[in-house]
PDB file of C-alpha atoms in Angstrom:
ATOM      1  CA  UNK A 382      -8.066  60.182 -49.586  1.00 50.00           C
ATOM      2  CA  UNK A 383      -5.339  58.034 -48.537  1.00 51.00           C
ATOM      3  CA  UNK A 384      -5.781  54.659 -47.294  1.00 53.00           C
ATOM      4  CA  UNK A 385      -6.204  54.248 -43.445  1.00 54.00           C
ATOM      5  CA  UNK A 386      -2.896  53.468 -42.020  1.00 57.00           C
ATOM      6  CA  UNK A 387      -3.046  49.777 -40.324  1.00 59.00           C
ATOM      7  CA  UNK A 388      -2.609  49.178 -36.755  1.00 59.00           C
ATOM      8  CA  UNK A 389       0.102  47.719 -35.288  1.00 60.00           C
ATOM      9  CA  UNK A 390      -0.172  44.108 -34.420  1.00 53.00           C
ATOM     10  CA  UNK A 391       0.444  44.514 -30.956  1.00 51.00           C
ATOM     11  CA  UNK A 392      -2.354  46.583 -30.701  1.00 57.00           C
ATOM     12  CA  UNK A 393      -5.411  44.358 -32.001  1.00 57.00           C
ATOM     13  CA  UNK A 394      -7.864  43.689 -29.292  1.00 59.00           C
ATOM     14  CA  UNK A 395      -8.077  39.851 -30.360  1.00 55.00           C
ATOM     15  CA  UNK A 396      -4.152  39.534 -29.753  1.00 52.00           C
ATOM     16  CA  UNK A 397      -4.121  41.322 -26.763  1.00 54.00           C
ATOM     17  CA  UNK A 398      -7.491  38.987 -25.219  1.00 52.00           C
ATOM     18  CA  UNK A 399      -5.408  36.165 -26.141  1.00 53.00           C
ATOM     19  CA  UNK A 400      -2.429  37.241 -24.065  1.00 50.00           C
ATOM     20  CA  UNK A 401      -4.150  38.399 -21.078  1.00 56.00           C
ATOM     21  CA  UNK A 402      -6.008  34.986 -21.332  1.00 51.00           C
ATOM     22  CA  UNK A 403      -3.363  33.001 -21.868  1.00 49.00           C
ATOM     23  CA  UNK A 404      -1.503  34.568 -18.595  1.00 48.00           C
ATOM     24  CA  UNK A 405      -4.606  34.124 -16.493  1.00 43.00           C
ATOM     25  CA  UNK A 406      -4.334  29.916 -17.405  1.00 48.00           C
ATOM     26  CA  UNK A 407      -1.137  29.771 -16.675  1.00 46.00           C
ATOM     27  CA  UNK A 408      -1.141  31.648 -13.113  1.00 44.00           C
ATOM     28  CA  UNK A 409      -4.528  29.716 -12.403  1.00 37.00           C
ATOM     29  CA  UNK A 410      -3.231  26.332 -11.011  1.00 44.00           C
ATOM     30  CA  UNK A 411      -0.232  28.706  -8.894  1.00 42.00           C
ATOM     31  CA  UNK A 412      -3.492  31.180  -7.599  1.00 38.00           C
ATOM     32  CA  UNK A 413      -5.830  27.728  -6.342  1.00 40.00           C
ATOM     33  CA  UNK A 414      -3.072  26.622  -4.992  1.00 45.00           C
ATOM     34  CA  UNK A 415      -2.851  29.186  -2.269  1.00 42.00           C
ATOM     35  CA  UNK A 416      -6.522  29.510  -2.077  1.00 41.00           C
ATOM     36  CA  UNK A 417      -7.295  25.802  -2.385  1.00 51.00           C
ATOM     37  CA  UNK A 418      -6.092  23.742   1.187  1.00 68.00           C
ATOM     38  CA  UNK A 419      -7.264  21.322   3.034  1.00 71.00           C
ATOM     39  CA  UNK A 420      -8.120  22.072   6.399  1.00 81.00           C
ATOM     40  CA  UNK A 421      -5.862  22.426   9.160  1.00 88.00           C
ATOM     41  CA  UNK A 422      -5.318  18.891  11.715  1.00 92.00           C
ATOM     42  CA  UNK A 423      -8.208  19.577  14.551  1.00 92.00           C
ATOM     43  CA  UNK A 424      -7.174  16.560  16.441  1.00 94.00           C
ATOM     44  CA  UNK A 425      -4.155  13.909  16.904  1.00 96.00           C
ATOM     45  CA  UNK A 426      -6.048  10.556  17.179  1.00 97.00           C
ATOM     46  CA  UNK A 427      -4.187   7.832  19.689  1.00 97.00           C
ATOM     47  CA  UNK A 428      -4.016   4.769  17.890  1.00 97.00           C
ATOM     48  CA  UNK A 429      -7.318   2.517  17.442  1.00 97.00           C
ATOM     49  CA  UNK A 430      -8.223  -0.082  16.201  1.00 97.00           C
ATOM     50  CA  UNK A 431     -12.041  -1.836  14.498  1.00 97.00           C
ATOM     51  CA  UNK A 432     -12.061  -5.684  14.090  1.00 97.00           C
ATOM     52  CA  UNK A 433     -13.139  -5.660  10.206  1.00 97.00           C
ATOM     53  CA  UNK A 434     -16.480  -6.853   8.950  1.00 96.00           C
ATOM     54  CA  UNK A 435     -14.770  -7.099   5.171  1.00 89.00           C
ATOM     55  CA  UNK A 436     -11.248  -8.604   5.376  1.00 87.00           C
ATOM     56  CA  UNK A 437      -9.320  -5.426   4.865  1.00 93.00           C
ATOM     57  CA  UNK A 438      -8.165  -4.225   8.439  1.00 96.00           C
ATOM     58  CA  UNK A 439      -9.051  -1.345   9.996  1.00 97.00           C
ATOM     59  CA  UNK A 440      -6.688   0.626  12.363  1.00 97.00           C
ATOM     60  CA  UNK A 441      -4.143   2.783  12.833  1.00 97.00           C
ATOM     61  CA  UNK A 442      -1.552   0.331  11.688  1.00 96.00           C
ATOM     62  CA  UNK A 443      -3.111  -0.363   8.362  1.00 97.00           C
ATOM     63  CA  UNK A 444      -4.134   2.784   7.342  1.00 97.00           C
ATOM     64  CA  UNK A 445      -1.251   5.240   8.227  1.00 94.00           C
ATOM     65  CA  UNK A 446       0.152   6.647   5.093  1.00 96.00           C
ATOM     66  CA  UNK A 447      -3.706   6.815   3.485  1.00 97.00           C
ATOM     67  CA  UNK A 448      -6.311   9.321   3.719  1.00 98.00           C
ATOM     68  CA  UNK A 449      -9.894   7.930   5.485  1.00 98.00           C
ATOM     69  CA  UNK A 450     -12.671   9.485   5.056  1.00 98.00           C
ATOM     70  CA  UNK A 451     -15.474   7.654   7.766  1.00 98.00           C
ATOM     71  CA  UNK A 452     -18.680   7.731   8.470  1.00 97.00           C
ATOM     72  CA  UNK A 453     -21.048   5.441  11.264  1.00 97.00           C
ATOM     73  CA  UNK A 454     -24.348   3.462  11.722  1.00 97.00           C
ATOM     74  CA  UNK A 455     -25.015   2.120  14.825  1.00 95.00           C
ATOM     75  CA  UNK A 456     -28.772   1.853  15.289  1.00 93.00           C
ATOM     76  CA  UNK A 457     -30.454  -0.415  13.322  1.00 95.00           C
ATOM     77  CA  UNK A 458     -29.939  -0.219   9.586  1.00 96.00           C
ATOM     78  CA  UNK A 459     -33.596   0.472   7.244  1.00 96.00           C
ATOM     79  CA  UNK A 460     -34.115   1.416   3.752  1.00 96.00           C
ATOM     80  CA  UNK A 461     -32.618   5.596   4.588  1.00 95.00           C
ATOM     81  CA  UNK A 462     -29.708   3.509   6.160  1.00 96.00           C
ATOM     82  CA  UNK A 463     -28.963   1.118   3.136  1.00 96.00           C
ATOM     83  CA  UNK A 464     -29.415   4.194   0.577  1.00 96.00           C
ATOM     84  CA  UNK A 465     -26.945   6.425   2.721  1.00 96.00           C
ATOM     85  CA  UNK A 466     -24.333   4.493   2.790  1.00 97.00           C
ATOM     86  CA  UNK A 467     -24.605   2.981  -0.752  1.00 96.00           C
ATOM     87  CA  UNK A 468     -24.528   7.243  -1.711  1.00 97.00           C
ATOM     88  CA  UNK A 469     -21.168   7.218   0.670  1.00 97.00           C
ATOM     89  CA  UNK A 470     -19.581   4.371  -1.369  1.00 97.00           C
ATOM     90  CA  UNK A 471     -19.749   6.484  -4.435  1.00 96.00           C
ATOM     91  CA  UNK A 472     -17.240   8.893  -3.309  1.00 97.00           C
ATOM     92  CA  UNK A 473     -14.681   5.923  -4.360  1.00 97.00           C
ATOM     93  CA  UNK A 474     -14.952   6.513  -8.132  1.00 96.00           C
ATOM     94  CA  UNK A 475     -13.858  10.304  -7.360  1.00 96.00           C
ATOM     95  CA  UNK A 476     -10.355   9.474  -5.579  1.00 97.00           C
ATOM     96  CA  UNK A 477      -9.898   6.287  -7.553  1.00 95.00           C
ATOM     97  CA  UNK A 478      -7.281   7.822 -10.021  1.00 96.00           C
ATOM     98  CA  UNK A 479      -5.239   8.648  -6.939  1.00 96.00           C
ATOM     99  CA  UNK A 480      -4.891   4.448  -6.710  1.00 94.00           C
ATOM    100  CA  UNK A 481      -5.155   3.577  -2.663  1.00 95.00           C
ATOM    101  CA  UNK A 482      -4.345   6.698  -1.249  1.00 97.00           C
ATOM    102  CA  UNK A 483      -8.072   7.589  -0.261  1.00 98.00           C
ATOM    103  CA  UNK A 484      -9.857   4.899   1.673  1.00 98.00           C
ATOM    104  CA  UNK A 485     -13.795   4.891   2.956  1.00 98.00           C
ATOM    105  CA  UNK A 486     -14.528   3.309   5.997  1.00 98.00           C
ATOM    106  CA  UNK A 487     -17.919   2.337   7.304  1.00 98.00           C
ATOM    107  CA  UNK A 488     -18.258   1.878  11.323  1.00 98.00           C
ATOM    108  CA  UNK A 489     -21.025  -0.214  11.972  1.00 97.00           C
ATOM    109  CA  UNK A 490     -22.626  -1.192  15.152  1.00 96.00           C
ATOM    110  CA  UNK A 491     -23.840  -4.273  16.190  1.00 95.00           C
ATOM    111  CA  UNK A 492     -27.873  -3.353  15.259  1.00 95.00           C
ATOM    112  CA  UNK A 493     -26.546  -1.938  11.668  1.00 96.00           C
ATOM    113  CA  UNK A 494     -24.562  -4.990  10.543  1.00 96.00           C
ATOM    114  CA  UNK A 495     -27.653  -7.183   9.310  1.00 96.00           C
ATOM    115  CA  UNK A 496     -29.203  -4.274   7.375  1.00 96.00           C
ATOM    116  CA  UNK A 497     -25.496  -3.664   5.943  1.00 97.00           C
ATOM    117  CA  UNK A 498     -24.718  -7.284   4.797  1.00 96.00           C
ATOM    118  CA  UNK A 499     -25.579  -6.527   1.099  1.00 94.00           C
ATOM    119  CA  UNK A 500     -22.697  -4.011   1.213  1.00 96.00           C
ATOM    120  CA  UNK A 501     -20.194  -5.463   3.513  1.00 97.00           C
ATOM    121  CA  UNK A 502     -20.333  -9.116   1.542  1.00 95.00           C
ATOM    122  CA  UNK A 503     -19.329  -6.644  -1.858  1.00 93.00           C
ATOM    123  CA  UNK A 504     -16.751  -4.696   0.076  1.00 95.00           C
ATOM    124  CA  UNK A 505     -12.957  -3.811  -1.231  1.00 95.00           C
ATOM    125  CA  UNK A 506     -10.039  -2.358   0.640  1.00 96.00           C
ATOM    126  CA  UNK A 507     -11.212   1.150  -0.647  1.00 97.00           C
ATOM    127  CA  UNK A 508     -14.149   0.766   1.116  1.00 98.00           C
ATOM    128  CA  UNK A 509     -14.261  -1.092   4.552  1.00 98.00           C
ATOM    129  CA  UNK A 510     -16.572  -2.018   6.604  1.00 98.00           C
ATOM    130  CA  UNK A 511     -15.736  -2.546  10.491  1.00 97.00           C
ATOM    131  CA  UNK A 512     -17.655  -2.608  14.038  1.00 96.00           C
ATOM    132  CA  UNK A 513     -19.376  -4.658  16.211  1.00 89.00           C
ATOM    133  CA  UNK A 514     -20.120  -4.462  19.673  1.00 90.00           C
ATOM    134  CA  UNK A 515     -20.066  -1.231  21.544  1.00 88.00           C
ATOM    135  CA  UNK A 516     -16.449  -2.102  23.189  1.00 92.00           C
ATOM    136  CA  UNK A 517     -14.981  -1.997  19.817  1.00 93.00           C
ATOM    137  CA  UNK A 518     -16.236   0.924  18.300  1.00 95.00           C
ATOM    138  CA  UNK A 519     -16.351   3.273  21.739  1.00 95.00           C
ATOM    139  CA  UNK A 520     -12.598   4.000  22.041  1.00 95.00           C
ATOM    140  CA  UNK A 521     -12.482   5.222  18.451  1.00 97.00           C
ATOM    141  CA  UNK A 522     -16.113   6.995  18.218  1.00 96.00           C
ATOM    142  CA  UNK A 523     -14.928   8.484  21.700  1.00 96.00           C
ATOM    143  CA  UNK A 524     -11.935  10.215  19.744  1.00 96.00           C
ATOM    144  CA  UNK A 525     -14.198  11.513  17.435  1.00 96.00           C
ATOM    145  CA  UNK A 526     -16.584  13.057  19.475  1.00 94.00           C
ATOM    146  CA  UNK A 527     -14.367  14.931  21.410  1.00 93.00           C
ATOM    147  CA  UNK A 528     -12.533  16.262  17.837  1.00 93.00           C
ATOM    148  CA  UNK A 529     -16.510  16.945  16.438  1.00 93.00           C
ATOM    149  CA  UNK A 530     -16.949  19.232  20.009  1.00 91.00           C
ATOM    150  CA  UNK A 531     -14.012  20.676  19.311  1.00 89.00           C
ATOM    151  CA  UNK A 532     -15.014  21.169  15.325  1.00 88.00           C
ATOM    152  CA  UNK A 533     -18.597  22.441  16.526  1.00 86.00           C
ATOM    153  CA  UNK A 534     -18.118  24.019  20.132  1.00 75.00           C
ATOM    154  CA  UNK A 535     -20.625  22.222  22.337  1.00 70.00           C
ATOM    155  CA  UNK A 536     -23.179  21.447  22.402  1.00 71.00           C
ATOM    156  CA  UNK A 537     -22.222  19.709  19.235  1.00 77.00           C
ATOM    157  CA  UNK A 538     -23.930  16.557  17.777  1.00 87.00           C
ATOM    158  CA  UNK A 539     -23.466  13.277  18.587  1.00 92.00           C
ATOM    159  CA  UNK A 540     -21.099  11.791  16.362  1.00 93.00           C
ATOM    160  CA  UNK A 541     -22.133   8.121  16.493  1.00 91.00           C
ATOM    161  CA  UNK A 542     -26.370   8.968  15.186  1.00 92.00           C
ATOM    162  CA  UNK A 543     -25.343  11.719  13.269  1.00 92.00           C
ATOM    163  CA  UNK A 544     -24.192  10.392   9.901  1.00 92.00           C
ATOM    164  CA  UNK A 545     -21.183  13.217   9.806  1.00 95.00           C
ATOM    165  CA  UNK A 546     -18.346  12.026   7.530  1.00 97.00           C
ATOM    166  CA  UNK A 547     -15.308  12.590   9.433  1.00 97.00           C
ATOM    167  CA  UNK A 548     -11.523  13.253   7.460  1.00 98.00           C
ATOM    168  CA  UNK A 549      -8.749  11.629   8.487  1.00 98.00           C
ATOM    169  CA  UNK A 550      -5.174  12.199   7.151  1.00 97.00           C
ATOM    170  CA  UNK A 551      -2.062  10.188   6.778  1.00 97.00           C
ATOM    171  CA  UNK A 552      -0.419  10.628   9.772  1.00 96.00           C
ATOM    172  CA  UNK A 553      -3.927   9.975  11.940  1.00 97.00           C
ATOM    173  CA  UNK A 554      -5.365  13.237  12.714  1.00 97.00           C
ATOM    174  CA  UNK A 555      -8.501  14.643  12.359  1.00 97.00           C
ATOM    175  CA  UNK A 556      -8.909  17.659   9.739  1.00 96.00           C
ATOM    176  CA  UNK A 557     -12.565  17.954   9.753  1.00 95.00           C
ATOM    177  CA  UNK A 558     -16.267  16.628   9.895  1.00 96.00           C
ATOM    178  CA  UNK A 559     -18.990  17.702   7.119  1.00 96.00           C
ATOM    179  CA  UNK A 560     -22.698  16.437   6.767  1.00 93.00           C
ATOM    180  CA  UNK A 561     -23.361  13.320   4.765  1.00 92.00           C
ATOM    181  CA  UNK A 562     -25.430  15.310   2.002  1.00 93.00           C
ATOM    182  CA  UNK A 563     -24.768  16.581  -1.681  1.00 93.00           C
ATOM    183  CA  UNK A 564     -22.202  19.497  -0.345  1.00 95.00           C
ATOM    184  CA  UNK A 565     -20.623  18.140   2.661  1.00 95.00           C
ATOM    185  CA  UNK A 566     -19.889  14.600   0.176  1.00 96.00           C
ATOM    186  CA  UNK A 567     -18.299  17.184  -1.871  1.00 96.00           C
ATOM    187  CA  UNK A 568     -16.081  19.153   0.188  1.00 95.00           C
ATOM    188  CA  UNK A 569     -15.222  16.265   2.167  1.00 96.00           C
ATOM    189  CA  UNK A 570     -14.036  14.489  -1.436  1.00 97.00           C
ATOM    190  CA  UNK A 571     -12.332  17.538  -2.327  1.00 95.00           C
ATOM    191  CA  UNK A 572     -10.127  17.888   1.115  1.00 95.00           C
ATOM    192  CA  UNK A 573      -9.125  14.166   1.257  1.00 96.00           C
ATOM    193  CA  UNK A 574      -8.126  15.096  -2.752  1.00 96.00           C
ATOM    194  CA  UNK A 575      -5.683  18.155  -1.522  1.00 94.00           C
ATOM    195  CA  UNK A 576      -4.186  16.121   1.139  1.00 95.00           C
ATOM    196  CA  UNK A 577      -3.896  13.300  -1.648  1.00 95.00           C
ATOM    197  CA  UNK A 578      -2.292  15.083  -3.962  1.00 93.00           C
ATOM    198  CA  UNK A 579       0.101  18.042  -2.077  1.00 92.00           C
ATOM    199  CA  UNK A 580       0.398  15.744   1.668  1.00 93.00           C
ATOM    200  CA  UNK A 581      -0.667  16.182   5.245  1.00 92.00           C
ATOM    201  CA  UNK A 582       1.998  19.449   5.680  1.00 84.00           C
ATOM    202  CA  UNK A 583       1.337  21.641   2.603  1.00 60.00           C
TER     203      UNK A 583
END
């Protein structure tokens, strides 16, 4: 019997695995990038500004060019309070390799800012802490509760006791709102990330 002739190279299963795999990888990053995009502005904010708790400034001025992504306190600040924001702050060590382009900003009002000491005496310019009275933070918390009605269709939530974390991009408009748990952390990391990395007009 003769010996079984040997397949041509082209046609081993292992080879052609390899190829298709090594195709897919290469098309992968092209593929999320059409699939993968932040969302779309929702709302041009005028410009604002928060007097700062923690030295860095907080307005329009100082923060045009950078992604924020916000969140508020405004009633008075307990244990849920202290743990909620100090889980916020950790979004920093996911957009720190993008240097300052990603900033976190705390809004406080005046019956958070004693229960929120600990973290605005350790605050940086990636994470800022500003507030006061109810004149300071209205014009901007105004803004975004007429961009969260838009987000949610009324009747929304009320953006000030809700916790939401709120995207803004680097020319100052809104591009969305997501809850302050696991997922909406997440996503909301994730968006200010695209808009980081590929700009406001994709």
């Amino acid at each position: 019997m003769s010996p079984e002739a040997k397949k041509p190279f082209w046609k081993n299963p292992y080879l052609i695995g390899f190829l298709i795999g090594a195709t897919f990888l290469t098309i992968l990053p092209f593929m999320q990038r059409q699939f993968l995009k932040a969302p779309p502005p929702l709302r041009q904010l005028t410009a604002w500004d928060v007097p700062s708790l923690s030295g860095a400034p907080v307005s329009t001025a100082a923060l045009t060019g950078k992604i924020v992504l916000a969140t508020t306190e405004v009633g008075i600040c307990d244990l849920a309070c202290l743990e909620r924001q100090k889980t916020f702050g950790l979004a920093v060590r996911h957009v720190d390799d993008l240097g300052d382009k990603v900033v976190l900003v705390t809004l406080v009002g005046e019956q958070a800012t004693a229960g929120l000491a600990e973290l605005i005496q350790t605050a940086t310019p990636a994470w800022r802490f500003a507030g006061g009275t109810d004149a300071h933070l209205e014009p901007l918390l105004g803004q975004l509760q007429v961009g969260l009605d838009q987000f949610l269709e009324p009747p929304s939530a009320n953006f000030a006791k809700a916790h939401v974390i709120v995207l803004i991009d680097q020319n100052d408009a809104v591009r969305g709102y997501w809850m302050n748990d696991g997922a909406g952390r997440g996503n909301s990391i994730n968006a200010a990330r695209l808009l980081a990395k590929h700009g406001p007009n994709p």
